[in-house]
Amino acid sequence: MRMRRISIGLVGLVLAGSVASAQSLAPKDWDANVRLATAVDRNPDPHILEIDLTARVAEVEITPGKRVKAWTYDGGLPGPLIRATVGDRVIVHFVNQLPQPTTVHWHGIRVPIEMDGVPGISQPEVKLGESFTYDFIVRDAGLFWYHPHVMSAAQVGFGLYGPLLVDDPNDGVNVADETTLVLSDIGFNKSGELDNPNSGGIAGMFFGREGEYLLVNGKNRPVLKARAGAPQRWRIVNTAKSRFFYLDLEGQKFHVIGSDGGLQERPVSTDLLLITPGERMDVIVTPTGKPGSTLVLRAMLYNRGYGSVEYRMVEDVLSVELTKEPAVTNVKLPNVTREIAAPSAAGATPLTLTLTLNALEDLSSEFRVNGAPFWEAKPYTAKIGETQMWIVKNESEWDHPFHLHGFFFLVLDDKGEPVRPLAWKDTVNIEMKTTMRLLVKFDERPGEWMFHCHILDHADGGLMGTVLVGDVKPSTHVHTKGR
Ligand code: C2O
Ligand code: CU
């Protein structure tokens, strides 16, 4: 069941006096500083991508001279770019060489439940020296990512994440200069070791720990080159365990053409781009300015709860160096559109999820969904093919980027109508003290699927749950605290 996407507009047309952007306009090696290692396909079948992926500790250099032992996939930070074409079969021979058990979760991919990477629910933990083979079809084009689902806050914070890009060669975007940008952060203590994942105790848990170094493809403040006026397509994912990226490119427009589940109904332009943990954005940027000058992409302050704007500063994320070549003018941006069939909200089964932060007698706190932290929660249920309206009420003083495994949803407005332009999401920020309605149609894949806050300290602090889709038994595993 591949979703249909139709592109119309000026795609690929060369108009009098203008340049088609399908040809590269960027300077040579424009993205060399952020280029990702790509997973090597060892299967000759063009429709099967078969790779090896090993989790291991490795030394990485995040800025010249600053080296650290991180937890990595295949020795890199981030892990290799896994690049497939929509409809391909992806086989990943995963080996764990870490001192802790782990799994791989394929964030946003509509995998069968056996491939979802959740220990105790969909597979056993992969212990040191053990392996597991993931095998699934990538049904949807878009940028996805992979990360562990064991001690997630710690393991993701240590460096375990990587991008999975599913191309649609006929997506009609026709911007030749395309790059994938993995945004994250990492922190060290005074002796240069990775920050303790429990630093700051309970306050660290409810704030959501951030690392002090901002990273783009594993590098602190890297450089992209551009020719003024020439469009670039940036596929961005925020893999940080807690940090929100609220991006500003010196006031220049981000032309947003898609998000989590691929292209959206039509583009929107914005000069500030919010990407919360787990989310993806597909944007076209057309840097303008005096040839030879430099633009800085900055992370602006965003209030996601106490401590996120207080005593904080705007930070540089990357710089865009404009070459001395004369600016390109008259590049027509393609009008990238997609027909999205919204499930009907009328008759959708409502499910209310109230998110709270509760103080405990021992002076600690836990997050709860409808009064229960994850380790006491009962699963919710859905039928195969059922459409549900999830009414997510955030009663806490913290924002929560809410993520559902395995299925996309549409965000509804206050009247219960899908927000336009329509965009498939699997992660959406529920601002503090607000309610958001999400419309989700469960397809033919039964299983026990997770939902949780993607501030992974919040997830580990209780803000997780599961939904049983179809006629399946709830897992008998014990929901341990801190998992
Ligand atoms: Cu990126 Cu359980 O999710
Ligand atoms: Cu949260």
Coordinates of C-alpha atoms and ligand atoms in Angstrom, one line a residue:
M1 CA 0.0 0.0 0.0
R2 CA 2.2 2.7 -1.2
M3 CA 0.8 6.2 -0.7
R4 CA 0.3 8.1 -3.9
R5 CA 2.1 11.4 -4.4
I6 CA 1.4 13.6 -7.4
S7 CA 3.6 16.5 -8.4
I8 CA 2.3 19.3 -10.5
G9 CA 3.4 22.7 -11.3
L10 CA 6.5 24.1 -13.1
V11 CA 8.5 21.0 -12.3
G12 CA 11.4 20.7 -14.6
L13 CA 10.3 23.4 -17.0
V14 CA 12.8 25.9 -18.3
L15 CA 11.1 29.2 -18.6
A16 CA 12.4 32.0 -20.7
G17 CA 15.0 34.0 -18.7
S18 CA 15.1 31.5 -15.8
V19 CA 17.2 28.4 -14.9
A20 CA 15.8 25.1 -14.0
S21 CA 17.2 24.1 -10.7
A22 CA 17.4 20.4 -11.7
Q23 CA 21.0 21.0 -12.7
S24 CA 23.6 21.5 -9.9
L25 CA 24.3 25.2 -9.2
A26 CA 26.3 24.7 -6.0
P27 CA 30.1 25.1 -5.9
K28 CA 32.2 22.0 -6.1
D29 CA 32.3 20.1 -2.8
W30 CA 29.8 22.5 -1.3
D31 CA 28.7 19.9 1.3
A32 CA 32.1 18.1 1.8
N33 CA 32.3 19.3 5.4
V34 CA 29.1 17.6 6.3
R35 CA 29.1 14.6 4.0
L36 CA 27.9 11.4 5.7
A37 CA 29.3 8.0 5.3
T38 CA 26.8 5.9 3.4
A39 CA 26.0 2.3 4.3
V40 CA 27.4 -0.1 1.7
D41 CA 24.9 -2.3 -0.1
R42 CA 26.1 -5.8 -0.5
N43 CA 23.2 -7.2 -2.3
P44 CA 23.3 -7.1 -6.1
D45 CA 19.5 -6.9 -6.4
P46 CA 18.7 -3.3 -7.3
H47 CA 15.5 -3.5 -5.1
I48 CA 17.2 -4.9 -2.0
L49 CA 19.5 -2.9 0.2
E50 CA 21.4 -5.2 2.4
I51 CA 23.9 -3.8 4.9
D52 CA 25.9 -4.5 8.0
L53 CA 25.5 -2.2 11.0
T54 CA 27.6 -2.6 14.1
A55 CA 27.1 -0.6 17.4
R56 CA 30.4 0.0 19.0
V57 CA 32.4 2.5 21.0
A58 CA 34.7 4.6 18.8
E59 CA 36.6 7.8 19.0
V60 CA 35.2 10.6 17.0
E61 CA 36.3 14.2 16.4
I62 CA 33.5 16.7 16.7
T63 CA 35.6 19.8 16.1
P64 CA 39.3 20.0 15.2
G65 CA 41.3 18.7 18.2
K66 CA 38.2 17.7 20.2
R67 CA 38.0 14.0 20.3
V68 CA 35.7 11.8 22.4
K69 CA 34.8 8.2 22.8
A70 CA 31.2 8.0 21.7
W71 CA 28.8 5.2 21.2
T72 CA 28.4 4.8 17.4
Y73 CA 27.0 2.9 14.6
D74 CA 29.9 1.7 12.4
G75 CA 32.3 4.0 14.2
G76 CA 30.7 7.2 12.9
L77 CA 28.8 10.0 14.5
P78 CA 26.1 10.0 13.3
G79 CA 25.7 6.5 12.0
P80 CA 25.9 5.9 8.2
L81 CA 23.3 7.3 5.9
I82 CA 21.1 4.4 4.8
R83 CA 19.8 5.4 1.4
A84 CA 17.0 3.4 -0.3
T85 CA 14.4 3.9 -2.9
V86 CA 10.7 3.8 -2.0
G87 CA 9.4 0.2 -2.3
D88 CA 12.9 -1.3 -1.6
R89 CA 13.5 -4.1 0.8
V90 CA 16.0 -3.2 3.5
I91 CA 17.9 -5.9 5.3
V92 CA 20.2 -4.8 8.2
H93 CA 22.5 -7.3 9.8
F94 CA 22.9 -5.6 13.2
V95 CA 25.7 -6.6 15.6
N96 CA 26.0 -5.2 19.1
Q97 CA 29.6 -4.7 20.4
L98 CA 28.5 -2.3 23.1
P99 CA 28.9 -3.0 26.8
Q100 CA 25.1 -2.7 27.2
P101 CA 22.2 -4.4 25.5
T102 CA 20.5 -2.4 22.7
T103 CA 18.1 -2.6 19.8
V104 CA 17.5 -0.6 16.7
H105 CA 14.2 1.2 16.2
W106 CA 13.3 2.5 12.7
H107 CA 11.7 5.8 13.6
G108 CA 8.8 6.6 11.3
I109 CA 9.1 3.6 9.0
R110 CA 5.9 1.5 8.7
V111 CA 7.6 -1.8 9.6
P112 CA 5.9 -5.0 10.8
I113 CA 5.9 -5.1 14.6
E114 CA 8.6 -7.7 14.7
M115 CA 11.0 -5.1 13.2
D116 CA 10.1 -2.2 15.5
G117 CA 13.0 -2.6 17.8
V118 CA 11.3 -2.4 21.2
P119 CA 12.7 -4.9 23.7
G120 CA 10.2 -7.1 25.4
I121 CA 7.5 -6.0 23.0
S122 CA 8.8 -6.7 19.5
Q123 CA 12.1 -8.5 20.1
P124 CA 14.6 -9.5 22.8
E125 CA 17.4 -7.1 23.7
V126 CA 20.5 -7.6 21.6
K127 CA 23.3 -8.2 24.1
L128 CA 27.0 -7.7 23.7
G129 CA 28.3 -10.0 20.9
E130 CA 24.8 -10.8 19.7
S131 CA 23.1 -10.0 16.4
F132 CA 19.7 -9.4 15.0
T133 CA 18.5 -9.1 11.4
Y134 CA 16.1 -6.3 10.6
D135 CA 14.2 -6.9 7.3
F136 CA 11.4 -4.6 6.1
I137 CA 10.0 -2.8 3.0
V138 CA 10.3 1.0 2.9
R139 CA 6.8 1.9 1.8
D140 CA 7.0 5.7 2.1
A141 CA 9.4 8.2 0.7
G142 CA 10.9 10.6 3.2
L143 CA 13.7 11.1 5.7
F144 CA 13.5 8.7 8.6
W145 CA 16.1 7.7 11.3
Y146 CA 17.3 4.9 13.5
H147 CA 18.2 4.8 17.1
P148 CA 18.2 2.4 20.1
H149 CA 15.1 1.6 22.3
V150 CA 17.0 0.5 25.4
M151 CA 18.1 3.1 27.9
S152 CA 17.2 5.5 25.1
A153 CA 18.1 8.8 26.7
A154 CA 21.6 7.5 27.6
Q155 CA 22.3 5.6 24.4
V156 CA 21.0 8.3 22.0
G157 CA 22.8 10.9 24.1
F158 CA 26.1 8.9 23.7
G159 CA 25.8 9.1 19.9
L160 CA 23.6 6.3 18.7
Y161 CA 21.5 7.7 15.8
G162 CA 21.6 7.7 12.1
P163 CA 19.5 8.9 9.1
L164 CA 17.6 6.6 6.7
L165 CA 16.6 8.4 3.5
V166 CA 14.0 6.9 1.3
D167 CA 14.1 8.5 -2.1
D168 CA 11.3 8.9 -4.6
P169 CA 13.0 9.6 -7.9
N170 CA 9.8 11.0 -9.2
D171 CA 9.1 13.4 -6.4
G172 CA 9.2 16.3 -8.7
V173 CA 11.4 18.5 -6.4
N174 CA 14.1 18.8 -9.0
V175 CA 16.6 20.6 -6.8
A176 CA 19.9 18.9 -7.6
D177 CA 21.8 20.2 -4.7
E178 CA 20.5 18.1 -1.8
T179 CA 22.0 17.2 1.6
T180 CA 20.9 15.4 4.7
L181 CA 21.5 17.3 8.0
V182 CA 21.4 15.4 11.3
L183 CA 21.1 17.8 14.1
S184 CA 22.0 16.7 17.6
D185 CA 24.1 17.6 20.6
I186 CA 26.6 15.9 22.9
G187 CA 28.1 16.8 26.3
F188 CA 31.3 15.9 28.2
N189 CA 32.5 16.2 31.7
K190 CA 35.8 17.8 32.8
S191 CA 37.9 14.8 32.0
G192 CA 36.5 14.7 28.5
E193 CA 34.2 11.7 28.9
L194 CA 30.6 11.6 27.9
D195 CA 28.2 13.3 30.3
N196 CA 26.7 11.1 32.9
P197 CA 23.1 10.3 31.6
N198 CA 21.8 10.9 35.1
S199 CA 23.4 14.3 35.6
G200 CA 21.3 16.8 37.5
G201 CA 19.2 14.0 39.0
I202 CA 15.5 14.4 38.9
A203 CA 15.7 18.0 37.6
G204 CA 17.7 16.7 34.7
M205 CA 15.0 14.2 34.1
F206 CA 12.1 16.6 33.9
F207 CA 14.1 19.3 32.1
G208 CA 15.5 16.8 29.5
R209 CA 19.3 16.9 29.4
E210 CA 21.0 18.7 26.6
G211 CA 24.6 18.4 25.5
E212 CA 26.6 21.6 25.3
Y213 CA 28.0 20.9 21.8
L214 CA 25.6 21.4 19.0
L215 CA 26.3 19.0 16.1
V216 CA 25.4 18.9 12.5
N217 CA 26.3 15.5 11.0
G218 CA 28.6 15.0 14.0
K219 CA 30.5 18.2 13.7
N220 CA 30.4 21.4 15.7
R221 CA 29.5 24.4 13.5
P222 CA 30.5 23.0 10.1
V223 CA 30.5 25.0 6.9
L224 CA 28.3 24.6 3.8
K225 CA 29.2 26.4 0.6
A226 CA 26.6 28.0 -1.6
R227 CA 26.3 30.2 -4.6
A228 CA 24.1 33.2 -3.9
G229 CA 20.6 32.7 -5.2
A230 CA 21.0 28.9 -5.9
P231 CA 18.5 26.7 -4.1
Q232 CA 19.6 23.8 -1.9
R233 CA 17.4 21.1 -0.5
W234 CA 18.1 20.3 3.1
R235 CA 16.6 17.1 4.6
I236 CA 16.8 17.8 8.3
V237 CA 16.3 15.5 11.3
N238 CA 16.6 16.4 14.9
T239 CA 18.1 13.4 16.7
A240 CA 18.9 15.2 20.0
K241 CA 17.6 13.5 23.0
S242 CA 16.0 16.7 24.3
R243 CA 17.1 19.8 22.5
F244 CA 14.7 21.7 20.3
F245 CA 16.2 23.3 17.2
Y246 CA 14.5 26.6 16.4
L247 CA 16.4 27.7 13.3
D248 CA 17.0 31.1 11.8
L249 CA 19.1 31.8 8.7
E250 CA 19.5 35.5 9.2
G251 CA 15.8 36.0 8.4
Q252 CA 15.9 34.2 5.1
K253 CA 13.0 32.0 4.1
F254 CA 12.8 28.2 4.6
H255 CA 10.6 26.8 1.9
V256 CA 9.1 23.8 3.7
I257 CA 8.0 21.1 1.2
G258 CA 7.6 18.1 3.6
S259 CA 8.1 16.7 7.0
D260 CA 8.0 13.4 8.8
G261 CA 6.0 11.3 6.3
G262 CA 7.4 12.8 3.1
L263 CA 6.1 15.7 1.0
Q264 CA 3.2 17.7 2.3
E265 CA 0.1 19.0 0.5
R266 CA 1.8 22.2 -0.6
P267 CA 4.8 24.2 0.4
V268 CA 4.9 26.9 3.1
S269 CA 7.5 29.5 3.7
T270 CA 8.7 30.5 7.1
D271 CA 11.7 32.4 8.5
L272 CA 11.9 30.4 11.7
L273 CA 11.9 26.7 11.6
L274 CA 11.1 24.6 14.7
I275 CA 12.3 21.0 14.7
T276 CA 11.6 19.2 17.9
P277 CA 13.3 15.9 18.8
G278 CA 12.4 13.1 16.4
E279 CA 10.9 15.4 13.8
R280 CA 12.1 15.9 10.2
M281 CA 11.8 18.8 7.8
D282 CA 12.3 18.9 4.0
V283 CA 13.1 22.4 3.1
I284 CA 14.5 24.4 0.2
V285 CA 16.7 27.3 1.1
T286 CA 18.0 29.8 -1.4
P287 CA 20.7 31.7 0.4
T288 CA 21.1 35.2 -0.8
G289 CA 23.6 37.9 0.0
K290 CA 26.7 39.5 -1.2
P291 CA 29.0 37.0 -3.0
G292 CA 31.8 36.2 -0.7
S293 CA 29.9 36.8 2.5
T294 CA 28.9 34.3 5.1
L295 CA 25.4 33.5 6.6
V296 CA 25.0 31.8 9.9
L297 CA 22.3 29.3 10.7
R298 CA 21.4 29.9 14.4
A299 CA 19.5 28.0 17.1
M300 CA 17.2 30.7 18.6
L301 CA 15.8 30.5 22.0
Y302 CA 12.6 28.5 22.3
N303 CA 10.6 28.1 25.5
R304 CA 9.9 24.4 26.0
G305 CA 9.9 24.8 29.8
Y306 CA 11.8 26.4 32.6
G307 CA 15.5 26.6 31.9
S308 CA 15.2 26.6 28.1
V309 CA 15.3 30.4 27.7
E310 CA 16.5 31.5 31.1
Y311 CA 20.3 32.2 31.1
R312 CA 20.5 30.8 27.6
M313 CA 22.0 32.2 24.5
V314 CA 21.4 32.0 20.8
E315 CA 23.9 29.5 19.4
D316 CA 25.5 29.0 16.0
V317 CA 24.6 25.8 14.2
L318 CA 26.4 26.0 10.9
S319 CA 27.7 28.6 8.5
V320 CA 26.8 29.0 4.8
E321 CA 29.7 30.6 2.9
L322 CA 28.7 32.3 -0.3
T323 CA 31.2 31.9 -3.1
K324 CA 32.5 34.9 -5.1
E325 CA 30.6 33.8 -8.2
P326 CA 27.9 36.2 -9.2
A327 CA 24.5 35.4 -7.8
V328 CA 22.1 33.2 -9.7
T329 CA 18.9 35.0 -10.4
N330 CA 15.5 33.9 -11.6
V331 CA 15.6 30.3 -10.4
K332 CA 12.0 29.1 -10.3
L333 CA 11.2 26.9 -7.3
P334 CA 9.1 24.0 -8.2
N335 CA 5.6 24.0 -6.8
V336 CA 5.9 20.7 -5.0
T337 CA 2.5 19.3 -4.1
R338 CA 1.1 16.0 -3.0
E339 CA -2.5 14.8 -2.9
I340 CA -3.1 13.5 0.7
A341 CA -6.3 11.6 1.4
A342 CA -7.2 12.5 4.9
P343 CA -9.2 9.9 6.8
S344 CA -12.6 11.1 7.9
A345 CA -12.6 12.6 11.4
A346 CA -16.4 12.1 11.6
G347 CA -16.9 8.9 13.5
A348 CA -13.3 8.6 14.6
T349 CA -13.0 6.8 18.0
P350 CA -11.8 9.4 20.6
L351 CA -9.0 8.6 23.0
T352 CA -7.9 11.1 25.5
L353 CA -4.4 11.1 26.8
T354 CA -3.6 13.4 29.7
L355 CA 0.0 14.1 30.3
T356 CA 1.1 15.2 33.8
L357 CA 4.2 15.5 35.9
N358 CA 3.6 14.2 39.4
A359 CA 5.6 14.8 42.5
L360 CA 6.3 11.6 44.5
E361 CA 6.7 11.1 48.2
D362 CA 10.4 10.5 48.0
L363 CA 10.7 14.0 46.5
S364 CA 11.3 12.6 43.0
S365 CA 8.8 13.0 40.2
E366 CA 7.4 11.0 37.3
F367 CA 5.5 11.7 34.2
R368 CA 2.2 10.0 33.7
V369 CA -0.3 9.3 30.9
N370 CA -3.8 9.2 32.3
G371 CA -2.4 8.8 35.8
A372 CA 0.0 6.0 35.1
P373 CA 3.7 6.1 34.4
F374 CA 4.9 3.6 31.7
W375 CA 5.8 0.9 34.2
E376 CA 2.2 0.8 35.5
A377 CA 0.4 1.5 32.3
K378 CA -2.2 -0.7 30.6
P379 CA -2.2 -0.7 26.8
Y380 CA -4.9 1.1 24.8
T381 CA -6.6 -0.7 22.0
A382 CA -7.5 -0.1 18.3
K383 CA -9.0 -2.3 15.6
I384 CA -7.3 -2.9 12.3
G385 CA -8.4 -0.2 9.9
E386 CA -9.9 1.9 12.7
T387 CA -9.6 5.7 12.7
Q388 CA -9.0 7.3 16.1
M389 CA -8.8 10.8 17.3
W390 CA -6.2 11.2 20.0
I391 CA -6.9 14.1 22.2
V392 CA -3.5 14.8 23.8
K393 CA -3.8 17.1 26.8
N394 CA -0.6 18.4 28.1
E395 CA -1.2 19.6 31.6
S396 CA 2.5 19.8 32.5
E397 CA 4.7 22.8 32.4
W398 CA 6.9 21.2 29.7
D399 CA 6.5 20.8 26.0
H400 CA 6.3 17.2 24.8
P401 CA 7.2 16.1 21.3
F402 CA 4.7 13.3 21.1
H403 CA 5.7 10.3 18.9
L404 CA 3.7 7.3 17.8
H405 CA 5.5 4.2 16.4
G406 CA 4.5 2.6 13.2
F407 CA 1.7 5.0 12.0
F408 CA 1.4 8.5 10.7
F409 CA -1.2 10.9 11.8
L410 CA -2.6 14.3 10.8
V411 CA -2.9 17.2 13.2
L412 CA -6.4 18.6 13.6
D413 CA -7.4 22.2 14.4
D414 CA -9.8 23.3 17.1
K415 CA -12.8 22.5 14.9
G416 CA -11.6 19.0 14.3
E417 CA -10.6 19.7 10.7
P418 CA -7.1 18.6 9.6
V419 CA -4.6 21.5 9.6
R420 CA -3.7 22.6 6.1
P421 CA -1.5 22.1 4.3
L422 CA -1.9 18.4 5.2
A423 CA 1.3 16.7 6.3
W424 CA 1.8 13.2 7.6
K425 CA 3.5 13.3 11.0
D426 CA 4.8 10.7 13.5
T427 CA 6.1 13.2 16.0
V428 CA 4.5 16.5 16.9
N429 CA 5.2 19.0 19.7
I430 CA 2.4 19.3 22.3
E431 CA 3.1 22.7 23.9
M432 CA 2.9 23.0 27.6
K433 CA -0.7 23.5 28.9
T434 CA -2.3 22.9 25.6
T435 CA -4.4 20.2 23.9
M436 CA -3.8 18.8 20.5
R437 CA -6.0 16.5 18.4
L438 CA -4.4 13.9 16.2
L439 CA -6.2 11.8 13.6
V440 CA -4.7 8.3 13.1
K441 CA -5.9 5.5 10.9
F442 CA -4.4 2.2 12.0
D443 CA -3.6 0.1 8.9
E444 CA -3.3 -3.7 8.5
R445 CA -0.3 -4.2 10.8
P446 CA -1.2 -5.7 14.1
G447 CA 1.0 -5.4 17.1
E448 CA 1.7 -3.5 20.4
W449 CA 2.9 -0.1 19.3
M450 CA 4.5 2.5 21.5
F451 CA 3.9 6.1 21.9
H452 CA 6.1 8.4 24.0
C453 CA 7.6 11.8 24.4
H454 CA 10.7 12.1 22.3
I455 CA 12.5 14.1 25.0
L456 CA 14.0 10.8 25.9
D457 CA 14.5 11.7 29.6
H458 CA 10.7 12.3 29.7
A459 CA 10.1 8.9 28.1
D460 CA 12.4 7.2 30.6
G461 CA 10.7 9.3 33.3
G462 CA 7.3 7.6 32.6
L463 CA 5.9 9.4 29.5
M464 CA 5.3 6.3 27.4
G465 CA 2.5 4.0 26.6
T466 CA 1.4 1.4 24.1
V467 CA -1.6 0.7 21.8
L468 CA -2.6 -2.8 20.9
V469 CA -3.6 -2.8 17.3
G470 CA -5.7 -5.7 16.1
D471 CA -6.3 -9.0 17.9
V472 CA -3.0 -9.3 19.8
K473 CA -2.1 -10.1 23.3
P474 CA -0.4 -7.4 25.4
S475 CA 3.3 -8.2 26.0
T476 CA 4.0 -9.8 29.3
H477 CA 7.2 -8.0 29.7
V478 CA 7.8 -5.9 32.9
H479 CA 7.9 -2.2 32.1
T480 CA 11.1 -1.4 34.0
K481 CA 11.7 2.1 35.2
G482 CA 14.3 3.9 33.3
R483 CA 13.9 2.0 30.1
Ligands
C2O1 CU1 12.3 7.7 17.8 CU2 10.2 5.2 20.3 O1 11.2 6.5 19.0
CU2 CU 8.3 15.3 27.1

